[in-house]
């Protein structure tokens, strides 16, 4: 072999190793820290967020006793805070906020021991979500339709005239779905009410956002979860044949989606980082299911069950 051929062979080997090395670089995945109000709205928007927490307790609505209760994470004791037909819960500003179904679905707030229980607004609300110490809600009646913000000092401002169905805050914007002609589009708006944009013209029934991707299901029948870019492009199927509308729904916690499989009837989980799914062996069927602080709060036909998520296998 002459010198020219040897040099050519060495160059070819070096180029091959260079390109092979390019494929081995790993991109570090970050963990998104969602608050409880955000976590439990994922695909449970028809039941709304029914559990919230501080550093020491879980707070949840017990449908069997028609009351808001606390569950201490240290001594595992449960205590009733107040009687209320609550349909939405969140903890912020050192207080518990909830929708009071006994008072035309107004937003109430109270101390964690149930004292100083007062109404925050005078109009009816479908649901609310907390972001950066501000509540964002969609009006049911009693005020002009639209999206409103309520600060920690209970100052109320109108953000948009759109009748939003579900609201998800992300990077100082509110993303929401609303009816438009014969479809349900996805829109975004700054938290101060500026720059309203239609992101996606389609039937977005329920959605959440994870690492700059929108995950959503379509209008009934919805047995799939899709993902798309933040600008509404590159839509693709992430999960097929999932039971989205079964009560018990889907929850997201620690980069993992928990859902009920339509085919097997069992619960399973999807890792959003690597796309892998794993079936759980649990035989419990929850008509409502919420995950918070690494705990499962599940409502069966007979009881409210609380257990560490690590034990749900």
PDB file of C-alpha atoms in Angstrom:
ATOM      1  CA  UNK A   1       0.000   0.000   0.000  1.00  0.00           C
ATOM      2  CA  UNK A   2       1.479   3.381  -1.009  1.00  0.00           C
ATOM      3  CA  UNK A   3       1.667   6.462   1.258  1.00  0.00           C
ATOM      4  CA  UNK A   4      -1.317   8.080  -0.446  1.00  0.00           C
ATOM      5  CA  UNK A   5      -3.530   5.044   0.269  1.00  0.00           C
ATOM      6  CA  UNK A   6      -2.382   4.871   3.913  1.00  0.00           C
ATOM      7  CA  UNK A   7      -3.169   8.556   4.493  1.00  0.00           C
ATOM      8  CA  UNK A   8      -6.587   8.135   2.898  1.00  0.00           C
ATOM      9  CA  UNK A   9      -7.383   5.167   5.194  1.00  0.00           C
ATOM     10  CA  UNK A  10      -6.335   7.088   8.322  1.00  0.00           C
ATOM     11  CA  UNK A  11      -8.450  10.083   7.285  1.00  0.00           C
ATOM     12  CA  UNK A  12     -11.465   7.838   6.695  1.00  0.00           C
ATOM     13  CA  UNK A  13     -11.098   6.241  10.173  1.00  0.00           C
ATOM     14  CA  UNK A  14     -10.784   9.629  11.858  1.00  0.00           C
ATOM     15  CA  UNK A  15     -13.903  10.943  10.114  1.00  0.00           C
ATOM     16  CA  UNK A  16     -15.871   7.846  11.130  1.00  0.00           C
ATOM     17  CA  UNK A  17     -14.855   8.198  14.788  1.00  0.00           C
ATOM     18  CA  UNK A  18     -15.749  11.873  14.732  1.00  0.00           C
ATOM     19  CA  UNK A  19     -19.256  11.281  13.438  1.00  0.00           C
ATOM     20  CA  UNK A  20     -19.784   8.291  15.741  1.00  0.00           C
ATOM     21  CA  UNK A  21     -18.883  10.432  18.740  1.00  0.00           C
ATOM     22  CA  UNK A  22     -21.506  13.011  17.808  1.00  0.00           C
ATOM     23  CA  UNK A  23     -24.307  10.560  18.524  1.00  0.00           C
ATOM     24  CA  UNK A  24     -23.121   9.700  22.025  1.00  0.00           C
ATOM     25  CA  UNK A  25     -23.553  13.111  23.613  1.00  0.00           C
ATOM     26  CA  UNK A  26     -26.341  13.043  26.200  1.00  0.00           C
ATOM     27  CA  UNK A  27     -28.620  16.036  26.740  1.00  0.00           C
ATOM     28  CA  UNK A  28     -29.307  16.611  30.413  1.00  0.00           C
ATOM     29  CA  UNK A  29     -33.007  16.561  31.235  1.00  0.00           C
ATOM     30  CA  UNK A  30     -34.259  19.091  33.739  1.00  0.00           C
ATOM     31  CA  UNK A  31     -37.012  18.480  36.282  1.00  0.00           C
ATOM     32  CA  UNK A  32     -39.879  20.935  36.102  1.00  0.00           C
ATOM     33  CA  UNK A  33     -41.157  21.963  39.518  1.00  0.00           C
ATOM     34  CA  UNK A  34     -44.931  22.268  39.270  1.00  0.00           C
ATOM     35  CA  UNK A  35     -47.068  23.442  42.143  1.00  0.00           C
ATOM     36  CA  UNK A  36     -49.993  21.283  43.264  1.00  0.00           C
ATOM     37  CA  UNK A  37     -52.569  23.485  41.603  1.00  0.00           C
ATOM     38  CA  UNK A  38     -50.862  22.854  38.254  1.00  0.00           C
ATOM     39  CA  UNK A  39     -50.086  19.166  38.790  1.00  0.00           C
ATOM     40  CA  UNK A  40     -53.595  18.106  39.592  1.00  0.00           C
ATOM     41  CA  UNK A  41     -55.320  19.987  36.801  1.00  0.00           C
ATOM     42  CA  UNK A  42     -53.562  17.849  34.211  1.00  0.00           C
ATOM     43  CA  UNK A  43     -56.329  15.865  32.548  1.00  0.00           C
ATOM     44  CA  UNK A  44     -58.498  16.195  35.627  1.00  0.00           C
ATOM     45  CA  UNK A  45     -59.971  19.501  34.582  1.00  0.00           C
ATOM     46  CA  UNK A  46     -63.516  18.171  34.667  1.00  0.00           C
ATOM     47  CA  UNK A  47     -63.065  17.376  38.367  1.00  0.00           C
ATOM     48  CA  UNK A  48     -60.606  20.222  39.012  1.00  0.00           C
ATOM     49  CA  UNK A  49     -57.796  20.193  41.524  1.00  0.00           C
ATOM     50  CA  UNK A  50     -59.070  18.675  44.778  1.00  0.00           C
ATOM     51  CA  UNK A  51     -55.817  18.455  46.729  1.00  0.00           C
ATOM     52  CA  UNK A  52     -53.120  20.932  47.687  1.00  0.00           C
ATOM     53  CA  UNK A  53     -50.311  21.062  50.236  1.00  0.00           C
ATOM     54  CA  UNK A  54     -47.829  23.033  52.282  1.00  0.00           C
ATOM     55  CA  UNK A  55     -44.560  21.713  53.713  1.00  0.00           C
ATOM     56  CA  UNK A  56     -46.275  19.697  56.456  1.00  0.00           C
ATOM     57  CA  UNK A  57     -49.767  18.714  55.276  1.00  0.00           C
ATOM     58  CA  UNK A  58     -51.907  17.614  52.398  1.00  0.00           C
ATOM     59  CA  UNK A  59     -55.268  19.379  52.159  1.00  0.00           C
ATOM     60  CA  UNK A  60     -58.057  17.631  50.298  1.00  0.00           C
ATOM     61  CA  UNK A  61     -61.815  17.477  49.847  1.00  0.00           C
ATOM     62  CA  UNK A  62     -63.431  14.329  51.223  1.00  0.00           C
ATOM     63  CA  UNK A  63     -66.521  13.673  49.139  1.00  0.00           C
ATOM     64  CA  UNK A  64     -67.905  11.168  51.665  1.00  0.00           C
ATOM     65  CA  UNK A  65     -67.886  13.631  54.560  1.00  0.00           C
ATOM     66  CA  UNK A  66     -68.448  16.763  52.464  1.00  0.00           C
ATOM     67  CA  UNK A  67     -65.542  18.516  54.120  1.00  0.00           C
ATOM     68  CA  UNK A  68     -62.020  19.849  53.620  1.00  0.00           C
ATOM     69  CA  UNK A  69     -59.466  17.826  55.586  1.00  0.00           C
ATOM     70  CA  UNK A  70     -55.766  17.906  56.368  1.00  0.00           C
ATOM     71  CA  UNK A  71     -53.395  14.935  56.319  1.00  0.00           C
ATOM     72  CA  UNK A  72     -50.182  15.392  58.305  1.00  0.00           C
ATOM     73  CA  UNK A  73     -47.216  13.972  56.396  1.00  0.00           C
ATOM     74  CA  UNK A  74     -45.304  13.227  59.617  1.00  0.00           C
ATOM     75  CA  UNK A  75     -47.811  11.571  61.940  1.00  0.00           C
ATOM     76  CA  UNK A  76     -50.217  10.507  59.130  1.00  0.00           C
ATOM     77  CA  UNK A  77     -53.232  11.841  61.035  1.00  0.00           C
ATOM     78  CA  UNK A  78     -56.291  13.202  59.248  1.00  0.00           C
ATOM     79  CA  UNK A  79     -58.356  16.086  60.641  1.00  0.00           C
ATOM     80  CA  UNK A  80     -61.373  17.931  59.273  1.00  0.00           C
ATOM     81  CA  UNK A  81     -60.836  21.660  58.784  1.00  0.00           C
ATOM     82  CA  UNK A  82     -64.319  22.731  57.730  1.00  0.00           C
ATOM     83  CA  UNK A  83     -67.547  21.541  56.150  1.00  0.00           C
ATOM     84  CA  UNK A  84     -67.775  22.743  52.552  1.00  0.00           C
ATOM     85  CA  UNK A  85     -68.770  21.500  49.133  1.00  0.00           C
ATOM     86  CA  UNK A  86     -65.387  22.325  47.632  1.00  0.00           C
ATOM     87  CA  UNK A  87     -64.691  21.827  43.918  1.00  0.00           C
ATOM     88  CA  UNK A  88     -61.232  23.396  43.608  1.00  0.00           C
ATOM     89  CA  UNK A  89     -58.395  23.701  46.150  1.00  0.00           C
ATOM     90  CA  UNK A  90     -55.009  25.399  46.265  1.00  0.00           C
ATOM     91  CA  UNK A  91     -52.637  26.616  48.954  1.00  0.00           C
ATOM     92  CA  UNK A  92     -50.734  29.871  48.634  1.00  0.00           C
ATOM     93  CA  UNK A  93     -50.190  33.085  50.562  1.00  0.00           C
ATOM     94  CA  UNK A  94     -50.256  30.900  53.721  1.00  0.00           C
ATOM     95  CA  UNK A  95     -53.955  30.213  53.195  1.00  0.00           C
ATOM     96  CA  UNK A  96     -56.216  27.622  51.563  1.00  0.00           C
ATOM     97  CA  UNK A  97     -58.308  28.839  48.616  1.00  0.00           C
ATOM     98  CA  UNK A  98     -61.253  26.831  47.363  1.00  0.00           C
ATOM     99  CA  UNK A  99     -64.404  27.045  45.253  1.00  0.00           C
ATOM    100  CA  UNK A 100     -67.426  26.958  47.539  1.00  0.00           C
ATOM    101  CA  UNK A 101     -70.253  25.032  45.895  1.00  0.00           C
ATOM    102  CA  UNK A 102     -72.495  25.973  48.819  1.00  0.00           C
ATOM    103  CA  UNK A 103     -72.207  29.665  47.876  1.00  0.00           C
ATOM    104  CA  UNK A 104     -72.686  29.696  44.103  1.00  0.00           C
ATOM    105  CA  UNK A 105     -69.082  28.638  43.391  1.00  0.00           C
ATOM    106  CA  UNK A 106     -67.397  31.762  44.695  1.00  0.00           C
ATOM    107  CA  UNK A 107     -63.736  31.610  45.693  1.00  0.00           C
ATOM    108  CA  UNK A 108     -63.214  31.379  49.443  1.00  0.00           C
ATOM    109  CA  UNK A 109     -60.032  31.498  51.495  1.00  0.00           C
ATOM    110  CA  UNK A 110     -59.261  30.462  55.059  1.00  0.00           C
ATOM    111  CA  UNK A 111     -56.423  29.768  57.441  1.00  0.00           C
ATOM    112  CA  UNK A 112     -55.130  26.184  57.532  1.00  0.00           C
ATOM    113  CA  UNK A 113     -57.066  25.573  60.760  1.00  0.00           C
ATOM    114  CA  UNK A 114     -60.345  26.629  59.096  1.00  0.00           C
ATOM    115  CA  UNK A 115     -60.566  30.041  60.773  1.00  0.00           C
ATOM    116  CA  UNK A 116     -61.221  33.363  59.010  1.00  0.00           C
ATOM    117  CA  UNK A 117     -63.174  31.635  56.241  1.00  0.00           C
ATOM    118  CA  UNK A 118     -64.294  34.397  53.849  1.00  0.00           C
ATOM    119  CA  UNK A 119     -65.356  34.953  50.234  1.00  0.00           C
ATOM    120  CA  UNK A 120     -62.736  36.516  47.955  1.00  0.00           C
ATOM    121  CA  UNK A 121     -65.020  37.588  45.095  1.00  0.00           C
ATOM    122  CA  UNK A 122     -68.720  38.075  44.382  1.00  0.00           C
ATOM    123  CA  UNK A 123     -69.062  36.164  41.090  1.00  0.00           C
ATOM    124  CA  UNK A 124     -69.259  32.458  40.225  1.00  0.00           C
ATOM    125  CA  UNK A 125     -66.176  30.678  38.899  1.00  0.00           C
ATOM    126  CA  UNK A 126     -65.708  27.449  36.926  1.00  0.00           C
ATOM    127  CA  UNK A 127     -62.179  26.802  38.195  1.00  0.00           C
ATOM    128  CA  UNK A 128     -58.974  28.565  39.153  1.00  0.00           C
ATOM    129  CA  UNK A 129     -55.247  27.933  39.150  1.00  0.00           C
ATOM    130  CA  UNK A 130     -52.431  29.625  41.071  1.00  0.00           C
ATOM    131  CA  UNK A 131     -49.255  30.941  39.438  1.00  0.00           C
ATOM    132  CA  UNK A 132     -46.605  33.189  40.989  1.00  0.00           C
ATOM    133  CA  UNK A 133     -48.884  34.041  43.941  1.00  0.00           C
ATOM    134  CA  UNK A 134     -51.802  35.076  41.725  1.00  0.00           C
ATOM    135  CA  UNK A 135     -55.045  33.184  41.071  1.00  0.00           C
ATOM    136  CA  UNK A 136     -56.333  32.988  37.502  1.00  0.00           C
ATOM    137  CA  UNK A 137     -59.961  31.970  37.046  1.00  0.00           C
ATOM    138  CA  UNK A 138     -62.638  31.598  34.388  1.00  0.00           C
ATOM    139  CA  UNK A 139     -66.010  33.156  35.181  1.00  0.00           C
ATOM    140  CA  UNK A 140     -69.203  31.128  35.400  1.00  0.00           C
ATOM    141  CA  UNK A 141     -71.681  33.992  35.967  1.00  0.00           C
ATOM    142  CA  UNK A 142     -72.093  37.236  37.902  1.00  0.00           C
ATOM    143  CA  UNK A 143     -69.451  39.143  35.947  1.00  0.00           C
ATOM    144  CA  UNK A 144     -68.571  39.772  32.306  1.00  0.00           C
ATOM    145  CA  UNK A 145     -67.287  36.514  30.730  1.00  0.00           C
ATOM    146  CA  UNK A 146     -63.537  36.123  30.573  1.00  0.00           C
ATOM    147  CA  UNK A 147     -60.329  35.292  32.419  1.00  0.00           C
ATOM    148  CA  UNK A 148     -59.634  37.186  35.649  1.00  0.00           C
ATOM    149  CA  UNK A 149     -56.643  37.475  37.962  1.00  0.00           C
ATOM    150  CA  UNK A 150     -56.913  37.730  41.762  1.00  0.00           C
ATOM    151  CA  UNK A 151     -53.819  38.841  43.666  1.00  0.00           C
ATOM    152  CA  UNK A 152     -52.819  37.802  47.171  1.00  0.00           C
ATOM    153  CA  UNK A 153     -54.391  41.050  48.407  1.00  0.00           C
ATOM    154  CA  UNK A 154     -57.565  40.049  46.496  1.00  0.00           C
ATOM    155  CA  UNK A 155     -57.305  42.745  43.827  1.00  0.00           C
ATOM    156  CA  UNK A 156     -59.313  41.563  40.818  1.00  0.00           C
ATOM    157  CA  UNK A 157     -58.416  42.354  37.186  1.00  0.00           C
ATOM    158  CA  UNK A 158     -59.813  41.133  33.873  1.00  0.00           C
ATOM    159  CA  UNK A 159     -57.160  39.529  31.644  1.00  0.00           C
ATOM    160  CA  UNK A 160     -59.153  38.431  28.589  1.00  0.00           C
ATOM    161  CA  UNK A 161     -62.716  38.373  27.265  1.00  0.00           C
ATOM    162  CA  UNK A 162     -62.306  34.810  26.004  1.00  0.00           C
ATOM    163  CA  UNK A 163     -64.406  32.165  27.742  1.00  0.00           C
ATOM    164  CA  UNK A 164     -61.597  29.788  28.663  1.00  0.00           C
ATOM    165  CA  UNK A 165     -62.329  26.191  29.526  1.00  0.00           C
ATOM    166  CA  UNK A 166     -58.962  25.273  31.061  1.00  0.00           C
ATOM    167  CA  UNK A 167     -56.012  27.496  31.958  1.00  0.00           C
ATOM    168  CA  UNK A 168     -52.360  26.492  32.255  1.00  0.00           C
ATOM    169  CA  UNK A 169     -49.648  29.027  33.193  1.00  0.00           C
ATOM    170  CA  UNK A 170     -46.172  28.656  31.710  1.00  0.00           C
ATOM    171  CA  UNK A 171     -43.252  31.079  31.488  1.00  0.00           C
ATOM    172  CA  UNK A 172     -45.278  34.177  32.348  1.00  0.00           C
ATOM    173  CA  UNK A 173     -48.050  33.305  29.896  1.00  0.00           C
ATOM    174  CA  UNK A 174     -51.487  31.787  30.304  1.00  0.00           C
ATOM    175  CA  UNK A 175     -52.343  29.026  27.850  1.00  0.00           C
ATOM    176  CA  UNK A 176     -55.999  28.144  27.542  1.00  0.00           C
ATOM    177  CA  UNK A 177     -58.488  26.379  25.284  1.00  0.00           C
ATOM    178  CA  UNK A 178     -61.732  28.004  24.205  1.00  0.00           C
ATOM    179  CA  UNK A 179     -64.465  27.454  21.636  1.00  0.00           C
ATOM    180  CA  UNK A 180     -63.963  28.964  18.198  1.00  0.00           C
ATOM    181  CA  UNK A 181     -66.524  28.233  15.477  1.00  0.00           C
ATOM    182  CA  UNK A 182     -66.787  24.414  15.443  1.00  0.00           C
ATOM    183  CA  UNK A 183     -63.518  23.642  17.206  1.00  0.00           C
ATOM    184  CA  UNK A 184     -61.691  24.242  20.465  1.00  0.00           C
ATOM    185  CA  UNK A 185     -58.523  26.237  19.854  1.00  0.00           C
ATOM    186  CA  UNK A 186     -55.482  26.713  22.056  1.00  0.00           C
ATOM    187  CA  UNK A 187     -54.511  30.322  22.783  1.00  0.00           C
ATOM    188  CA  UNK A 188     -51.910  32.143  24.856  1.00  0.00           C
ATOM    189  CA  UNK A 189     -51.796  35.539  26.533  1.00  0.00           C
ATOM    190  CA  UNK A 190     -49.327  37.293  28.815  1.00  0.00           C
ATOM    191  CA  UNK A 191     -50.283  37.283  32.491  1.00  0.00           C
ATOM    192  CA  UNK A 192     -50.814  41.046  32.245  1.00  0.00           C
ATOM    193  CA  UNK A 193     -53.356  40.604  29.420  1.00  0.00           C
ATOM    194  CA  UNK A 194     -51.088  41.601  26.519  1.00  0.00           C
ATOM    195  CA  UNK A 195     -50.212  39.750  23.295  1.00  0.00           C
ATOM    196  CA  UNK A 196     -53.131  37.363  22.862  1.00  0.00           C
ATOM    197  CA  UNK A 197     -52.226  34.732  20.250  1.00  0.00           C
ATOM    198  CA  UNK A 198     -53.954  31.662  18.787  1.00  0.00           C
ATOM    199  CA  UNK A 199     -51.413  28.843  19.053  1.00  0.00           C
ATOM    200  CA  UNK A 200     -53.322  25.948  17.494  1.00  0.00           C
ATOM    201  CA  UNK A 201     -56.528  25.669  15.489  1.00  0.00           C
ATOM    202  CA  UNK A 202     -57.812  22.246  16.471  1.00  0.00           C
ATOM    203  CA  UNK A 203     -59.935  20.400  18.987  1.00  0.00           C
ATOM    204  CA  UNK A 204     -57.853  20.742  22.148  1.00  0.00           C
ATOM    205  CA  UNK A 205     -59.961  19.134  24.858  1.00  0.00           C
ATOM    206  CA  UNK A 206     -57.426  18.957  27.697  1.00  0.00           C
ATOM    207  CA  UNK A 207     -53.743  19.850  27.810  1.00  0.00           C
ATOM    208  CA  UNK A 208     -50.602  20.519  29.823  1.00  0.00           C
ATOM    209  CA  UNK A 209     -47.106  21.812  29.026  1.00  0.00           C
ATOM    210  CA  UNK A 210     -43.826  20.074  29.786  1.00  0.00           C
ATOM    211  CA  UNK A 211     -40.330  21.186  28.721  1.00  0.00           C
ATOM    212  CA  UNK A 212     -41.529  23.458  25.920  1.00  0.00           C
ATOM    213  CA  UNK A 213     -43.960  20.883  24.543  1.00  0.00           C
ATOM    214  CA  UNK A 214     -47.763  21.001  24.637  1.00  0.00           C
ATOM    215  CA  UNK A 215     -49.401  17.652  25.460  1.00  0.00           C
ATOM    216  CA  UNK A 216     -53.101  17.462  24.667  1.00  0.00           C
ATOM    217  CA  UNK A 217     -56.091  15.283  23.912  1.00  0.00           C
ATOM    218  CA  UNK A 218     -58.699  15.948  21.272  1.00  0.00           C
ATOM    219  CA  UNK A 219     -62.431  16.453  21.681  1.00  0.00           C
ATOM    220  CA  UNK A 220     -64.469  13.294  22.268  1.00  0.00           C
ATOM    221  CA  UNK A 221     -63.823  10.532  21.660  1.00  0.00           C
ATOM    222  CA  UNK A 222     -60.300  11.145  22.943  1.00  0.00           C
ATOM    223  CA  UNK A 223     -58.266   7.991  23.365  1.00  0.00           C
ATOM    224  CA  UNK A 224     -54.919   9.541  22.453  1.00  0.00           C
ATOM    225  CA  UNK A 225     -52.435  12.031  23.837  1.00  0.00           C
ATOM    226  CA  UNK A 226     -50.569  14.191  21.343  1.00  0.00           C
ATOM    227  CA  UNK A 227     -47.590  16.491  21.665  1.00  0.00           C
ATOM    228  CA  UNK A 228     -46.727  19.559  19.626  1.00  0.00           C
ATOM    229  CA  UNK A 229     -44.294  22.461  19.644  1.00  0.00           C
ATOM    230  CA  UNK A 230     -45.170  25.646  21.506  1.00  0.00           C
ATOM    231  CA  UNK A 231     -46.045  27.312  18.201  1.00  0.00           C
ATOM    232  CA  UNK A 232     -48.624  24.619  17.388  1.00  0.00           C
ATOM    233  CA  UNK A 233     -46.497  22.771  14.826  1.00  0.00           C
ATOM    234  CA  UNK A 234     -45.205  19.177  14.571  1.00  0.00           C
ATOM    235  CA  UNK A 235     -48.136  17.417  16.235  1.00  0.00           C
ATOM    236  CA  UNK A 236     -47.576  13.704  16.897  1.00  0.00           C
ATOM    237  CA  UNK A 237     -49.123  10.849  18.915  1.00  0.00           C
ATOM    238  CA  UNK A 238     -47.469  10.188  22.276  1.00  0.00           C
ATOM    239  CA  UNK A 239     -49.939   7.700  23.794  1.00  0.00           C
ATOM    240  CA  UNK A 240     -52.569   5.647  22.011  1.00  0.00           C
ATOM    241  CA  UNK A 241     -55.628   3.880  23.471  1.00  0.00           C
ATOM    242  CA  UNK A 242     -55.619   5.613  26.852  1.00  0.00           C
ATOM    243  CA  UNK A 243     -58.699   6.092  28.975  1.00  0.00           C
ATOM    244  CA  UNK A 244     -58.646   9.862  29.300  1.00  0.00           C
ATOM    245  CA  UNK A 245     -62.266  10.430  30.255  1.00  0.00           C
ATOM    246  CA  UNK A 246     -62.551   7.717  32.908  1.00  0.00           C
ATOM    247  CA  UNK A 247     -62.982   9.347  36.306  1.00  0.00           C
ATOM    248  CA  UNK A 248     -59.606   8.917  37.880  1.00  0.00           C
ATOM    249  CA  UNK A 249     -58.127  10.638  34.854  1.00  0.00           C
ATOM    250  CA  UNK A 250     -54.455  11.384  34.433  1.00  0.00           C
ATOM    251  CA  UNK A 251     -52.026  13.127  36.741  1.00  0.00           C
ATOM    252  CA  UNK A 252     -48.457  14.300  36.288  1.00  0.00           C
ATOM    253  CA  UNK A 253     -45.837  14.168  39.006  1.00  0.00           C
ATOM    254  CA  UNK A 254     -42.017  14.198  38.859  1.00  0.00           C
ATOM    255  CA  UNK A 255     -41.864  14.074  35.044  1.00  0.00           C
ATOM    256  CA  UNK A 256     -44.255  11.093  34.921  1.00  0.00           C
ATOM    257  CA  UNK A 257     -47.822  10.837  33.612  1.00  0.00           C
ATOM    258  CA  UNK A 258     -50.079   8.438  35.510  1.00  0.00           C
ATOM    259  CA  UNK A 259     -53.078   7.228  33.540  1.00  0.00           C
ATOM    260  CA  UNK A 260     -55.571   4.415  33.159  1.00  0.00           C
ATOM    261  CA  UNK A 261     -55.003   2.125  30.186  1.00  0.00           C
ATOM    262  CA  UNK A 262     -58.105   1.745  28.019  1.00  0.00           C
ATOM    263  CA  UNK A 263     -57.331  -1.806  26.901  1.00  0.00           C
ATOM    264  CA  UNK A 264     -56.247  -3.487  30.157  1.00  0.00           C
ATOM    265  CA  UNK A 265     -58.289  -1.310  32.509  1.00  0.00           C
ATOM    266  CA  UNK A 266     -55.212  -0.993  34.746  1.00  0.00           C
ATOM    267  CA  UNK A 267     -53.202   2.086  35.631  1.00  0.00           C
ATOM    268  CA  UNK A 268     -49.885   2.777  33.974  1.00  0.00           C
ATOM    269  CA  UNK A 269     -47.272   5.497  33.858  1.00  0.00           C
ATOM    270  CA  UNK A 270     -45.413   7.273  31.080  1.00  0.00           C
ATOM    271  CA  UNK A 271     -41.962   8.772  31.621  1.00  0.00           C
ATOM    272  CA  UNK A 272     -41.924  12.070  29.738  1.00  0.00           C
ATOM    273  CA  UNK A 273     -38.131  12.090  29.592  1.00  0.00           C
ATOM    274  CA  UNK A 274     -37.584   8.801  27.777  1.00  0.00           C
ATOM    275  CA  UNK A 275     -41.107   7.996  26.511  1.00  0.00           C
ATOM    276  CA  UNK A 276     -41.214   4.607  28.252  1.00  0.00           C
ATOM    277  CA  UNK A 277     -44.448   3.212  29.707  1.00  0.00           C
ATOM    278  CA  UNK A 278     -44.892   0.817  32.621  1.00  0.00           C
ATOM    279  CA  UNK A 279     -48.075  -0.887  33.769  1.00  0.00           C
ATOM    280  CA  UNK A 280     -49.033  -0.867  37.470  1.00  0.00           C
ATOM    281  CA  UNK A 281     -50.500  -3.958  39.096  1.00  0.00           C
ATOM    282  CA  UNK A 282     -52.906  -2.073  41.362  1.00  0.00           C
ATOM    283  CA  UNK A 283     -56.483  -3.338  41.162  1.00  0.00           C
ATOM    284  CA  UNK A 284     -58.035  -0.212  42.701  1.00  0.00           C
ATOM    285  CA  UNK A 285     -60.353   1.805  40.492  1.00  0.00           C
ATOM    286  CA  UNK A 286     -60.500   5.472  41.402  1.00  0.00           C
ATOM    287  CA  UNK A 287     -63.341   7.690  40.308  1.00  0.00           C
ATOM    288  CA  UNK A 288     -61.071  10.597  41.251  1.00  0.00           C
ATOM    289  CA  UNK A 289     -57.298  10.443  41.508  1.00  0.00           C
ATOM    290  CA  UNK A 290     -54.853  13.145  42.600  1.00  0.00           C
ATOM    291  CA  UNK A 291     -51.127  13.124  43.253  1.00  0.00           C
ATOM    292  CA  UNK A 292     -49.347  15.595  45.515  1.00  0.00           C
ATOM    293  CA  UNK A 293     -46.070  15.691  47.458  1.00  0.00           C
ATOM    294  CA  UNK A 294     -45.338  12.150  46.304  1.00  0.00           C
ATOM    295  CA  UNK A 295     -48.650  10.866  47.701  1.00  0.00           C
ATOM    296  CA  UNK A 296     -51.667   9.389  45.951  1.00  0.00           C
ATOM    297  CA  UNK A 297     -55.086  10.591  47.073  1.00  0.00           C
ATOM    298  CA  UNK A 298     -57.642   8.319  45.447  1.00  0.00           C
ATOM    299  CA  UNK A 299     -61.418   8.224  45.800  1.00  0.00           C
ATOM    300  CA  UNK A 300     -62.934   4.783  45.246  1.00  0.00           C
ATOM    301  CA  UNK A 301     -66.624   3.961  45.402  1.00  0.00           C
ATOM    302  CA  UNK A 302     -66.316   3.431  49.164  1.00  0.00           C
ATOM    303  CA  UNK A 303     -63.440   5.455  50.613  1.00  0.00           C
ATOM    304  CA  UNK A 304     -60.776   8.102  50.236  1.00  0.00           C
ATOM    305  CA  UNK A 305     -57.396   6.369  50.167  1.00  0.00           C
ATOM    306  CA  UNK A 306     -54.073   8.086  50.897  1.00  0.00           C
ATOM    307  CA  UNK A 307     -50.777   6.273  50.346  1.00  0.00           C
ATOM    308  CA  UNK A 308     -47.193   7.086  49.315  1.00  0.00           C
ATOM    309  CA  UNK A 309     -46.776   7.027  45.567  1.00  0.00           C
ATOM    310  CA  UNK A 310     -43.829   4.643  45.982  1.00  0.00           C
ATOM    311  CA  UNK A 311     -46.247   2.018  47.302  1.00  0.00           C
ATOM    312  CA  UNK A 312     -48.537   2.302  44.259  1.00  0.00           C
ATOM    313  CA  UNK A 313     -47.087  -0.403  42.047  1.00  0.00           C
TER     314      UNK A 313
END
